[in-house]
Coordinates of C-alpha atoms in Angstrom, one line a residue:
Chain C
X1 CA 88.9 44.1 -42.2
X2 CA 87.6 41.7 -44.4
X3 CA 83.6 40.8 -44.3
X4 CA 82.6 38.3 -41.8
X5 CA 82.1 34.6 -42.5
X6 CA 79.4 34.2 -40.1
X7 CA 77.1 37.2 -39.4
X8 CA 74.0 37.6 -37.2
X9 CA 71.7 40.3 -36.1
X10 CA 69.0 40.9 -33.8
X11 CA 68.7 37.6 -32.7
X12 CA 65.0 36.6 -31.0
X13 CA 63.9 33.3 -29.3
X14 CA 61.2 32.7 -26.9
X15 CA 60.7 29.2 -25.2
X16 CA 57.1 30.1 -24.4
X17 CA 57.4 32.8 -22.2
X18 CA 61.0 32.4 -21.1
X19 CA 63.3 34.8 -23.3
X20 CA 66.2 32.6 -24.2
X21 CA 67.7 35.1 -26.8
X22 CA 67.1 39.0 -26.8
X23 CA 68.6 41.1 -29.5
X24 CA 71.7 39.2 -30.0
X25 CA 74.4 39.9 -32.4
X26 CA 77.4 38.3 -33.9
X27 CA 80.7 38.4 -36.0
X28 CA 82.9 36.0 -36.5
X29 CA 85.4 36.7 -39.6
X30 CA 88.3 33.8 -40.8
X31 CA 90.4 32.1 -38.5
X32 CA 88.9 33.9 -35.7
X33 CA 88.4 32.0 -31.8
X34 CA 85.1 33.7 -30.3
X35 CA 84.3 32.1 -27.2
X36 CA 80.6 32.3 -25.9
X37 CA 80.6 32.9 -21.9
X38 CA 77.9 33.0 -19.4
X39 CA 76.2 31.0 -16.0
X40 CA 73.9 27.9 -16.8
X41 CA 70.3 29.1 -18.7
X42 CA 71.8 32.1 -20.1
X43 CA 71.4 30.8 -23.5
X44 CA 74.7 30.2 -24.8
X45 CA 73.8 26.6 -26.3
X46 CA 70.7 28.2 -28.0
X47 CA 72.7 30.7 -29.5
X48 CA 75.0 27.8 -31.0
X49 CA 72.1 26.0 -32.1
X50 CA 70.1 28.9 -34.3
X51 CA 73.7 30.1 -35.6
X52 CA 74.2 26.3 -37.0
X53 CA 70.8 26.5 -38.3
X54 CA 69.6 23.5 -36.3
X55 CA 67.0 26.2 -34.8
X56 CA 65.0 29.2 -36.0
X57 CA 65.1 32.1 -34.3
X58 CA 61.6 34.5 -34.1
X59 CA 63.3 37.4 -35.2
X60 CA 66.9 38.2 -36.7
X61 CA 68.9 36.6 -39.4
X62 CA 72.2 34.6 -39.4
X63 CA 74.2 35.3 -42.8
X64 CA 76.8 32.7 -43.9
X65 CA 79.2 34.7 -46.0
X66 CA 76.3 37.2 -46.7
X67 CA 73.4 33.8 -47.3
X68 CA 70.8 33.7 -45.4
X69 CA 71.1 30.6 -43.0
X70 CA 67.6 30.0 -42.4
X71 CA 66.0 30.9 -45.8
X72 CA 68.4 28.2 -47.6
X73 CA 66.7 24.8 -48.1
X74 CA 67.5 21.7 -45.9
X75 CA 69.6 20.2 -48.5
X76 CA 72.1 23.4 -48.8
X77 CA 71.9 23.4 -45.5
X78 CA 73.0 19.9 -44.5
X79 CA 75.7 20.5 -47.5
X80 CA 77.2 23.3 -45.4
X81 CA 76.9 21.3 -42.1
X82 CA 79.3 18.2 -43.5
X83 CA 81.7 20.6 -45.5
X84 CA 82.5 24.2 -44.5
X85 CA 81.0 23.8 -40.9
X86 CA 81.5 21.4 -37.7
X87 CA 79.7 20.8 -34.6
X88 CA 81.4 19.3 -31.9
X89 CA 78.6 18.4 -29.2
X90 CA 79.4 18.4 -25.6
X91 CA 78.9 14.5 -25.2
X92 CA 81.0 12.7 -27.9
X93 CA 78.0 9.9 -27.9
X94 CA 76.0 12.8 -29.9
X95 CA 78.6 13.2 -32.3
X96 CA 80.0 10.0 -33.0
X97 CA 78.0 6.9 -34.4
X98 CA 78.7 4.1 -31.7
X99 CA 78.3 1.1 -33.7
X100 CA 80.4 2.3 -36.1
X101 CA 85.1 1.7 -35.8
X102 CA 86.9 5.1 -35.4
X103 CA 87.9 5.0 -38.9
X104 CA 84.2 4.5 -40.1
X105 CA 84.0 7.9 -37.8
X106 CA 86.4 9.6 -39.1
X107 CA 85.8 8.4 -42.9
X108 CA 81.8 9.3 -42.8
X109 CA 82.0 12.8 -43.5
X110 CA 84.6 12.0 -46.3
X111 CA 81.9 9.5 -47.9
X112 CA 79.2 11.9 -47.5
X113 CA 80.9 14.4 -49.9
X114 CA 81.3 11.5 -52.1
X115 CA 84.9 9.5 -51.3
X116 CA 84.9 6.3 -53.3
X117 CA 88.1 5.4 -52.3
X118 CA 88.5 2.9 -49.9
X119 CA 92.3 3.2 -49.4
X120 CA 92.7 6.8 -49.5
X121 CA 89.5 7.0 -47.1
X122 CA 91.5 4.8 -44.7
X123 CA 94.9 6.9 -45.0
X124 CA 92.9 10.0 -44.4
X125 CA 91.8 8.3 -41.1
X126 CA 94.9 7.1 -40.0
X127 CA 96.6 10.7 -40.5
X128 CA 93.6 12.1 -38.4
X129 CA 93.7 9.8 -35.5
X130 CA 97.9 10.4 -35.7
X131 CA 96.5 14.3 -35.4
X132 CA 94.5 14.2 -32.1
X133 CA 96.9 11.6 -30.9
X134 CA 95.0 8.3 -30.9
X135 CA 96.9 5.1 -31.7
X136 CA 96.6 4.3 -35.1
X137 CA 96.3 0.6 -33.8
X138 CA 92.8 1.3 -32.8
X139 CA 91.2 2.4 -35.8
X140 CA 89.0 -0.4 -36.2
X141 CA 88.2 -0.2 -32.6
X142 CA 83.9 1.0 -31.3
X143 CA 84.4 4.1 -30.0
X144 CA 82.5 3.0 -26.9
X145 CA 86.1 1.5 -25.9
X146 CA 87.5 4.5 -25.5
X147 CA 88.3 6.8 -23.0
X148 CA 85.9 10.1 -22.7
X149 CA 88.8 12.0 -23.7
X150 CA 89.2 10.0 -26.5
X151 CA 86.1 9.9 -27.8
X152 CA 86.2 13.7 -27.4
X153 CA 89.2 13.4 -29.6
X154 CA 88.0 11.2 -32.3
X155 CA 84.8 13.4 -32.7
X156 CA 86.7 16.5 -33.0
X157 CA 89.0 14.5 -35.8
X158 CA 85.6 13.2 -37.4
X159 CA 84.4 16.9 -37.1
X160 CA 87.7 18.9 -39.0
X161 CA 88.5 15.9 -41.6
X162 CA 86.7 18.1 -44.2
X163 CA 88.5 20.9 -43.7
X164 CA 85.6 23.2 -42.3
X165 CA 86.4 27.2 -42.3
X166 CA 83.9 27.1 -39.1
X167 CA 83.7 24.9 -36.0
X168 CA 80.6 25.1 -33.3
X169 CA 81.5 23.6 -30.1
X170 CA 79.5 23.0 -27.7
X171 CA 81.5 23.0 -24.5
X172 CA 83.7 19.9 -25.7
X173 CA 85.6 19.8 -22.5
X174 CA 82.9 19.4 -20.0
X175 CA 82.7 16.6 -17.9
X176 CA 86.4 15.5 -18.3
X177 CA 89.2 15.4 -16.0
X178 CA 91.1 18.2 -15.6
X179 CA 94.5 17.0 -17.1
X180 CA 92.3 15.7 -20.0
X181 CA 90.7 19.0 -20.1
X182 CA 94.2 21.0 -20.7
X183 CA 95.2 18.6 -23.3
X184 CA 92.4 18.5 -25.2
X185 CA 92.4 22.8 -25.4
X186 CA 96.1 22.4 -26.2
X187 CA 94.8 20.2 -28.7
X188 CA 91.9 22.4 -30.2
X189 CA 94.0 25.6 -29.9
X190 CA 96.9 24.0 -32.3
X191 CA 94.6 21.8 -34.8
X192 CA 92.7 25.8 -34.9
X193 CA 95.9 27.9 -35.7
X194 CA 97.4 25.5 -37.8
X195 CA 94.0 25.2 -40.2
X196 CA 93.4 28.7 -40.1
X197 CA 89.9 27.7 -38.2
X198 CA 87.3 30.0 -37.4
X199 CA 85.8 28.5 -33.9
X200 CA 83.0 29.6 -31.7
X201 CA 83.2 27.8 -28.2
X202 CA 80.6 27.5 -26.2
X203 CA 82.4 27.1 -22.5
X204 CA 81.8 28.2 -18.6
X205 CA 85.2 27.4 -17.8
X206 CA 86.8 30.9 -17.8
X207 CA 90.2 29.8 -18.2
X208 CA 89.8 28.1 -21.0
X209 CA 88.1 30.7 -22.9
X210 CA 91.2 32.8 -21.7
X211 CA 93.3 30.3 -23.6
X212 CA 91.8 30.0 -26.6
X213 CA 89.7 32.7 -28.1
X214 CA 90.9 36.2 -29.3
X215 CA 86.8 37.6 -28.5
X216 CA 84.6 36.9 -25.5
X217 CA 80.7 37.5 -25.7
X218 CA 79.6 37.3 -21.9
X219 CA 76.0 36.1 -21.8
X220 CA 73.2 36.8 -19.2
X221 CA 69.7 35.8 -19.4
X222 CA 69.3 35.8 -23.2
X223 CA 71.1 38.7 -24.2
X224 CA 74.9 39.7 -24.6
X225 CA 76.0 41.7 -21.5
X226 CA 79.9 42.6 -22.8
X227 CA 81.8 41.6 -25.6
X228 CA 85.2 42.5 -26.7
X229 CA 89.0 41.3 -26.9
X230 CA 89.6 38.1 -24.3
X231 CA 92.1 40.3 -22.6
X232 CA 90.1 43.3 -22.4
X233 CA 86.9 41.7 -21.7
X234 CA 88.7 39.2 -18.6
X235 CA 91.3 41.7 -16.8
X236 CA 89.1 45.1 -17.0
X237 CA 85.6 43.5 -17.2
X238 CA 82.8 46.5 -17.2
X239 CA 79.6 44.7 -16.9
X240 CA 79.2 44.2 -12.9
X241 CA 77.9 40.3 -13.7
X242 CA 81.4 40.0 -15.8
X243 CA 82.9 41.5 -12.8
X244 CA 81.3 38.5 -10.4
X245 CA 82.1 35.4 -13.1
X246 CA 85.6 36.9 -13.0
X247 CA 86.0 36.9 -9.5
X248 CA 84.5 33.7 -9.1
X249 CA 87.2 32.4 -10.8
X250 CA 89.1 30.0 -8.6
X251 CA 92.6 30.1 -8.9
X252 CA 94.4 27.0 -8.0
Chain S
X1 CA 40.6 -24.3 -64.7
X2 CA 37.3 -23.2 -63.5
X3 CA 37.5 -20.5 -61.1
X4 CA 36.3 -20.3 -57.8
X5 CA 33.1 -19.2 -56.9
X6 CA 32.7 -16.0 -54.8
X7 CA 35.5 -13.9 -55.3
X8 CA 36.1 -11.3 -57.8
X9 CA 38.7 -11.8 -60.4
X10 CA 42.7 -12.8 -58.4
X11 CA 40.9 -12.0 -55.4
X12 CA 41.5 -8.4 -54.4
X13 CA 38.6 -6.3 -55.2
X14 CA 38.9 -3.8 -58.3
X15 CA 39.1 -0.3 -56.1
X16 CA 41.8 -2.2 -54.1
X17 CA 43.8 -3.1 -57.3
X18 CA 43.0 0.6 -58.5
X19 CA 44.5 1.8 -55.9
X20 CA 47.8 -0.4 -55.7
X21 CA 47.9 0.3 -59.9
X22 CA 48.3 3.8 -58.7
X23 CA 51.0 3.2 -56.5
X24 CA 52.9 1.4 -59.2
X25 CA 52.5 4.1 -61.9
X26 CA 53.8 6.3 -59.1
X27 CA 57.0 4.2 -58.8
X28 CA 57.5 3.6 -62.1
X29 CA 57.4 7.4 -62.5
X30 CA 60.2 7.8 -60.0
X31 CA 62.2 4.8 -60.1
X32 CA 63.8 3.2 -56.9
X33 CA 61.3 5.6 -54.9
X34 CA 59.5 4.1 -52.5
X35 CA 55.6 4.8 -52.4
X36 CA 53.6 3.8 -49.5
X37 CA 50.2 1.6 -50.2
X38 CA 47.6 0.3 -48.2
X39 CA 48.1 -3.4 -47.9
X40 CA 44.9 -5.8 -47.6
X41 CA 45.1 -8.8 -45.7
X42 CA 46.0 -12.0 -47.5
X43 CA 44.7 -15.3 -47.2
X44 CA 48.3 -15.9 -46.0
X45 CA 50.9 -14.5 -43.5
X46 CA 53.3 -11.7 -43.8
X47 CA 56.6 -12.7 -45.0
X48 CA 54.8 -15.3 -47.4
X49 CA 54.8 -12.9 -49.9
X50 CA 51.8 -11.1 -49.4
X51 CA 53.5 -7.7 -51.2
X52 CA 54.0 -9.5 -54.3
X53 CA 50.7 -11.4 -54.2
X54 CA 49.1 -8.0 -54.5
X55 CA 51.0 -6.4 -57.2
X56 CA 50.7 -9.6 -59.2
X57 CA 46.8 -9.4 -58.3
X58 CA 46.2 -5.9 -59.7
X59 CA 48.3 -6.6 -62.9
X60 CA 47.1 -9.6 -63.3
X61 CA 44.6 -10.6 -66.6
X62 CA 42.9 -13.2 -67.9
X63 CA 45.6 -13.7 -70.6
X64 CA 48.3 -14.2 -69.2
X65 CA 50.6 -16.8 -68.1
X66 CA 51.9 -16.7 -64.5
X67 CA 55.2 -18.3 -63.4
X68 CA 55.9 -18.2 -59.4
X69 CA 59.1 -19.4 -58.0
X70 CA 61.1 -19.3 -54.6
X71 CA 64.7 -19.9 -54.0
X72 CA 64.8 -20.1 -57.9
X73 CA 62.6 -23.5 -57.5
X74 CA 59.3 -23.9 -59.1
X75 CA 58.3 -26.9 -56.8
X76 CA 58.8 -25.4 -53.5
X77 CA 55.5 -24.9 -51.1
X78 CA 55.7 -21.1 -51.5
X79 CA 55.9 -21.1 -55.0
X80 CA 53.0 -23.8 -55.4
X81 CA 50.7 -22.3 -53.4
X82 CA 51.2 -18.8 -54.5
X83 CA 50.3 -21.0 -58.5
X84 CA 47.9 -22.5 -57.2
X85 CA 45.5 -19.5 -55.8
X86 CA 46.1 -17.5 -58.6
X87 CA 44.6 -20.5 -60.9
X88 CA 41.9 -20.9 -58.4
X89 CA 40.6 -17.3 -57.7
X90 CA 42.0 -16.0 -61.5
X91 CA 41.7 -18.8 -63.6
X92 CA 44.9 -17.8 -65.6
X93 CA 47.7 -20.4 -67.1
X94 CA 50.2 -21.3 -65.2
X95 CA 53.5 -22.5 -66.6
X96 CA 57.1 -23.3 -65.1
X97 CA 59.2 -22.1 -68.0
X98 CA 60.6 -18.6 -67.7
X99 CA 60.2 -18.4 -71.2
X100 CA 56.3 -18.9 -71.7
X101 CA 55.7 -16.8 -69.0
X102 CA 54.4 -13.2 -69.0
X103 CA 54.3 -12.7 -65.3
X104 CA 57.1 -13.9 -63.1
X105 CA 56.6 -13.5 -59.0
X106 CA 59.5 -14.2 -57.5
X107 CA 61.4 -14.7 -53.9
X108 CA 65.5 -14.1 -53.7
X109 CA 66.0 -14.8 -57.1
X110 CA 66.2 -13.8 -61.1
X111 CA 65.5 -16.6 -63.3
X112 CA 69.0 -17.2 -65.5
X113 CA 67.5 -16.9 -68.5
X114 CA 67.4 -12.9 -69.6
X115 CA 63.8 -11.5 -69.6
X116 CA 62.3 -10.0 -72.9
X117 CA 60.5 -6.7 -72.6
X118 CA 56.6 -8.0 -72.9
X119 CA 57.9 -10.1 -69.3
X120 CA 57.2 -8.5 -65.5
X121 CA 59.1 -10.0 -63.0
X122 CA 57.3 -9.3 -59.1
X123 CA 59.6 -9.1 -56.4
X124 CA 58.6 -10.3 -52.7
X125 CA 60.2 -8.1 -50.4
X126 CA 60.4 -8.1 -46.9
X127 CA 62.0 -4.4 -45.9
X128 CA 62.0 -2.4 -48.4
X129 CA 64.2 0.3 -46.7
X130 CA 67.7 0.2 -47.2
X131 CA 68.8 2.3 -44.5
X132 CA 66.5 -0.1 -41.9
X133 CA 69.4 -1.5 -40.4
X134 CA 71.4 1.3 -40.2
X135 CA 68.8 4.1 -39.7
X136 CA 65.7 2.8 -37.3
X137 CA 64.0 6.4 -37.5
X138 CA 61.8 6.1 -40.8
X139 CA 61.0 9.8 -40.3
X140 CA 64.8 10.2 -40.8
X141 CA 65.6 7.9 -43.8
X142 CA 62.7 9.1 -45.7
X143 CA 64.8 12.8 -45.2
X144 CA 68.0 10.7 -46.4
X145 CA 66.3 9.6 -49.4
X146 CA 64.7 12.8 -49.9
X147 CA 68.4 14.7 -50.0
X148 CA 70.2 12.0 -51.4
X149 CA 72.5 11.3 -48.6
X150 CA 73.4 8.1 -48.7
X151 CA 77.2 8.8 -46.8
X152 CA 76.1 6.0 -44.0
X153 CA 75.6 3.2 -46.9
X154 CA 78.9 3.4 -47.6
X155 CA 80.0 3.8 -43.9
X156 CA 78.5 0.1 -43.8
X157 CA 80.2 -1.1 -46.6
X158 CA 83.6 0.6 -44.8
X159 CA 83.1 -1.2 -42.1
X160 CA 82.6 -4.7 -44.0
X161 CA 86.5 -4.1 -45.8
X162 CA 87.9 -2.6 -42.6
X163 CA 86.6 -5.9 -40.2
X164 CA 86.3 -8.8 -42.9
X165 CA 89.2 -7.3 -46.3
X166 CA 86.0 -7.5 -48.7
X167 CA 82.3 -6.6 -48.8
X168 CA 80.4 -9.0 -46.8
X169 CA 76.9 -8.3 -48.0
X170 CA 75.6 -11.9 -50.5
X171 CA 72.6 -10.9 -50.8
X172 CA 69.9 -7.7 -50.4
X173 CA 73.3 -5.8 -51.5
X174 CA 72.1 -2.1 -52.1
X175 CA 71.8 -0.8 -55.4
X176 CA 71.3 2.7 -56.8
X177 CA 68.6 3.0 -59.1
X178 CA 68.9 5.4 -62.2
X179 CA 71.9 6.9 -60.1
X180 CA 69.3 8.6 -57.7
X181 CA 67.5 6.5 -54.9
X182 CA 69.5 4.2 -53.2
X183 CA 67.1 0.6 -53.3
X184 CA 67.1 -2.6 -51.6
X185 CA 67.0 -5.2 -54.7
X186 CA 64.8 -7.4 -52.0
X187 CA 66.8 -10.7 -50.9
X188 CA 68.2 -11.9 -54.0
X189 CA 71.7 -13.0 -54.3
X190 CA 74.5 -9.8 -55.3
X191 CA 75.2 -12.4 -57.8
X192 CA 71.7 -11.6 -59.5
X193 CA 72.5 -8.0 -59.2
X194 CA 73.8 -7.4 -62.5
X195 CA 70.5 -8.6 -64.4
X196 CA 68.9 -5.7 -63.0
X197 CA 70.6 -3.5 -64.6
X198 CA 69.5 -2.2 -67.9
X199 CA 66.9 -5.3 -68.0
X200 CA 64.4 -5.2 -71.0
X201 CA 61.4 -6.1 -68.6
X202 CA 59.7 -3.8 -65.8
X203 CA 60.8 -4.6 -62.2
X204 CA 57.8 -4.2 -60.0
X205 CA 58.9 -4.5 -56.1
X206 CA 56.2 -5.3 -53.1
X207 CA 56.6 -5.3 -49.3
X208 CA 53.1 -6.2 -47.8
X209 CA 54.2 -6.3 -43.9
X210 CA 56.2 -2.3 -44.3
X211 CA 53.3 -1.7 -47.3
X212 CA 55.8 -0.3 -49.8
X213 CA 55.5 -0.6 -53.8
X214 CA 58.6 0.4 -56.2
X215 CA 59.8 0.0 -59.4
X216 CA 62.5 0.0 -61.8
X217 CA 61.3 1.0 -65.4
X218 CA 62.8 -1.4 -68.6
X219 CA 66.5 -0.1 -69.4
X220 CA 67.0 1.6 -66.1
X221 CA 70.3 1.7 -65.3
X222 CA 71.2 -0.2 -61.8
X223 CA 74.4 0.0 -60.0
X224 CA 75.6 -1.9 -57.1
X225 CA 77.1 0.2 -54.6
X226 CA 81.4 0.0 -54.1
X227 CA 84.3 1.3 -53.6
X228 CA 86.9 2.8 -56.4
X229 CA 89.6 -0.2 -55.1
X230 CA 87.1 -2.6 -53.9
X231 CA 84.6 -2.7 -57.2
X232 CA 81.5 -5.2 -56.9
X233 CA 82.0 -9.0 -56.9
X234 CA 79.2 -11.4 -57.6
X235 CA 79.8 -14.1 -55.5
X236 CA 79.2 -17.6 -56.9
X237 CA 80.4 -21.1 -55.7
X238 CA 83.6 -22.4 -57.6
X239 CA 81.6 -25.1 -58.7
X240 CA 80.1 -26.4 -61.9
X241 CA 75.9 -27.8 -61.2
X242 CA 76.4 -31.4 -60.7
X243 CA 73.2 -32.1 -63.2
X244 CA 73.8 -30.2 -66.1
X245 CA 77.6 -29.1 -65.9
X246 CA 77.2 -25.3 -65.6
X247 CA 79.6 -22.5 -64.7
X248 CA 78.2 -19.6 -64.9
X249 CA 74.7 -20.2 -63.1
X250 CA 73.9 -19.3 -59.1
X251 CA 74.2 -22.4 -57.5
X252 CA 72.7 -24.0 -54.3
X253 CA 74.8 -27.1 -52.1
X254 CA 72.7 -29.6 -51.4
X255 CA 73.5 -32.6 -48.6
X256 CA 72.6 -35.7 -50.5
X257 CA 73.0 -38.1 -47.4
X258 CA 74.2 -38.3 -43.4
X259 CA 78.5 -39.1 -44.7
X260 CA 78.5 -35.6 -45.4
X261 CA 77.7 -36.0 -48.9
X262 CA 77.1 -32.7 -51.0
X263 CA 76.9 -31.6 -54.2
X264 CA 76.0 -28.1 -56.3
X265 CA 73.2 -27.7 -58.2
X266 CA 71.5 -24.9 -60.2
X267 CA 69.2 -22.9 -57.8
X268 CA 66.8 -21.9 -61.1
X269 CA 65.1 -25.5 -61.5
X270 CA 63.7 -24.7 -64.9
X271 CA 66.9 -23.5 -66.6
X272 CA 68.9 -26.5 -65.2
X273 CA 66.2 -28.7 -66.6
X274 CA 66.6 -27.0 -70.1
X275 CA 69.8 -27.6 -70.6
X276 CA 69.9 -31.2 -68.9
X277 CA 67.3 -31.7 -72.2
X278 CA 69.3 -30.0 -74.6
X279 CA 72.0 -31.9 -73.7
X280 CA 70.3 -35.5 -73.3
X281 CA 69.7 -36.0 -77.7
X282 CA 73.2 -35.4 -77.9
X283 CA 74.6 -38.0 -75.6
X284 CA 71.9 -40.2 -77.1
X285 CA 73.4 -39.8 -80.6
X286 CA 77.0 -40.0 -79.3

């Protein structure tokens, strides 16, 4: 196998006195779904956020392609956020500027990496928005008229219009209806296999992890409790706490 | 002109005027930077021009020869004023012709006529951040600045094609300075944004409200921000000055009565007067 893209070991962070990461550890190589399970508090979002360098952890180091995450300066680091990485918060207001149409959305990253092009910029947009199915008549719409599924949409095209080898998302279909919800996986699991996208999903929802990711990491109070093949991990789960999410499961 | 008792030399104390010479050296150092000083209080309000009454103040000598104007007008009651105190507390010359002076202070506007290299021309500027409107954190847009990312500039100017077909921004249209800060050229007209680049003279900037100096050293080069297939326009009106017949200077419409009467006319007074007098001998002889 190849050497990971994204590499971290003996991850540490205290809140205080509350332990929200204990000796974590974490591969994800190219093209590779890794979905990050686990109740409420368990510290799956903190995880995301010190793996995207938006946090630094006490102890432990996160290795981009074998670079040290947090010992690179801001500036690389920022660099790497808008080209060869994405983060697609939970809330689309996070992600996406408000004020701004959905082709100024989609365009931004493009301009930050130094587009000049107003045309092409555009066209870019307009194949994007085709992508994650929004009309291309509303391009020069506020986001804050769409739908939450569609502002969902437009931030995950704002977030991939680079081209990034690695996406972090942070739950992206919480809070949304349910049909919305299975669209928009159907949606991230082709944009992922068709970009060859390496992905790590933060989720609680079981079933979708099922129907993404090719890895599970099930998280309990800080630290990784069972990892392995979704599969594996979701039809023979070891762990008694896996056992219990599993069975909590409700099938419909 | 005698000068006015009790006050030291154009007013400001010497450690104050140390202190904003500092500043200036510091921006000329890194031009387009902006450098944080500690404005005094004016014997005027904020937005009068208080930041470029103290730059002119600290470079200020008993030599030279101050020109002040305002909408490119000499005889407007900013630029009067602003003459007038510095011949009461300084005692210097005062003169309306760009080309006697060696100190121009100005407000939304270059003079016409191209500056020499022994000139200074003071800019009055009310923000001097050019990410304010789109950035309100100034924590934040001082990291911008500091990493050079300067993406959501040009997701402004997006917007303006995408909404209006063309750049909408007249005037304070950004500029980047020696092709590494990103500036606000304080309100002049985009037309005037060409003559910042490359221009002979030194280009001191002051915000006395945000307390901001910068600079642009002589021969920097200045580039107004666009886009591959929408380059930079400076927008003029398709009009020639009704007093002395030019095409090619910024002009200002005037209503001449209550019929709806207007006409264009040069906004720099003292260039439009020039040539009305170069060309008055010559219809004489005719």
């Amino acid at each position: 196998m190849s050497a990971p893209l994204l590499a971290a070991e003996g991850l540490t962070l205290r809140f205080g006195a509350i332990p929200a990461l204990l000796d974590v550890a974490i591969d994800i190589a190219e093209g590779e779904v890794v979905a990050i399970v686990g109740e409420s508090g368990s510290g799956k979002t903190t995880l995301l956020r010190v793996l995207s360098g938006m946090i630094a952890p006490d102890a432990g180091t996160v290795r981009w392609l074998g670079q040290d995450v947090h010992a690179m300066g801001e500036a690389a680091r920022r660099r790497l956020m808008r080209t060869e990485w994405g983060f697609v918060h939970q809330n689309p207001r996070d992600g996406l500027r408000l004020a701004v149409s959905a082709g100024g959305n989609v365009g931004e990253r493009l301009m930050a990496v130094g587009a000049r092009h107003y045309g092409k910029i555009r066209a870019e947009a307009l194949s994007w928005l085709a992508r994650v199915e929004i009309d291309a008549a509303r391009i020069d719409d506020l986001p804050r008229t769409f739908s939450g599924g569609m502002q969902q949409r437009l931030q995950i095209a704002r977030t991939l219009v680079t081209r990034p080898r690695l996406v972090f998302m942070d739950e992206p279909t919480g809070g949304l209806d349910v049909s919305v919800q299975a669209r928009l996986l159907d949606l991230i699991r082709s944009l992922s296999r068709e970009l060859g996208l390496a992905v790590l999903i933060v989720t609680h929802d079981i079933a979708a992890a099922r129907l993404l990711a090719d890895r599970i990491l099930v998280m309990r109070r800080g630290r990784v409790v069972e990892q392995g093949l979704t599969d594996r991990v979701l039809d023979d789960p070891q762990h008694p706490y896996t056992q219990l999410l599993v069975s909590s499961v409700l099938a419909a | 002109m005698s000068t006015m008792e009790g006050y030291n030399f154009a007013y400001l104390d010497e450690a104050t005027k140390r202190m904003i010479r500092r500043a200036i050296l510091k921006a000329v150092a890194i031009p387009g930077h902006q450098i944080p000083f500690g404005a005094r209080e004016m014997p005027l309000p904020y937005g009068w021009g208080t930041g470029g009454i103290q730059v002119t103040a600290s470079i200020l000598g008993p030599q030279d020869t101050l020109k002040v104007i305002d909408q490119g007008s000499d005889d407007t009651t900013n630029a009067i004023s602003i003459r007038r105190f510095f011949r009461r507390v300084a005692g210097v010359a005062t003169t309306e012709h760009t080309a006697e002076a060696s100190i121009i202070q100005t407000r939304h506007r270059i003079p016409e006529r191209p500056l020499r290299e022994d000139q200074i021309i003071v800019y009055q500027v009310p923000q001097p951040e050019p990410l304010f409107r789109l950035e309100p954190r100034r924590a934040e847009t001082k990291r911008l600045h500091a990493l050079a990312d300067y993406g959501l500039m040009h997701v402004r100017l997006y917007e303006d094609i995408a909404r209006l077909g063309h750049i909408a921004k007249a005037y304070d249209y950004p500029v980047m300075v020696n092709g590494r800060y990103l500036m606000s050229p304080s309100p002049i007209p985009a037309f005037d944004n060409p003559k910042m680049d490359r221009m002979p003279a030194l280009q001191l900037f002051g915000a006395g409200r945000e307390k901001r100096i910068y600079a642009i050293p002589p021969y920097t080069e200045v580039r107004s921000l666009d886009f591959e297939d929408h380059p930079f326009r400076p927008i003029r009106a398709p009009h020639a000055c009704a007093l002395c017949r030019s095409t090619d200077t910024y002009l200002d419409e005037v209503i001449t009565d209550d019929a709806g009467g207007r006409i264009f006319v040069c906004s720099d007074t003292d260039f439009c007067a020039e040539r009305q007098a170069a060309a008055a001998p010559k219809e004489a002889a005719e």
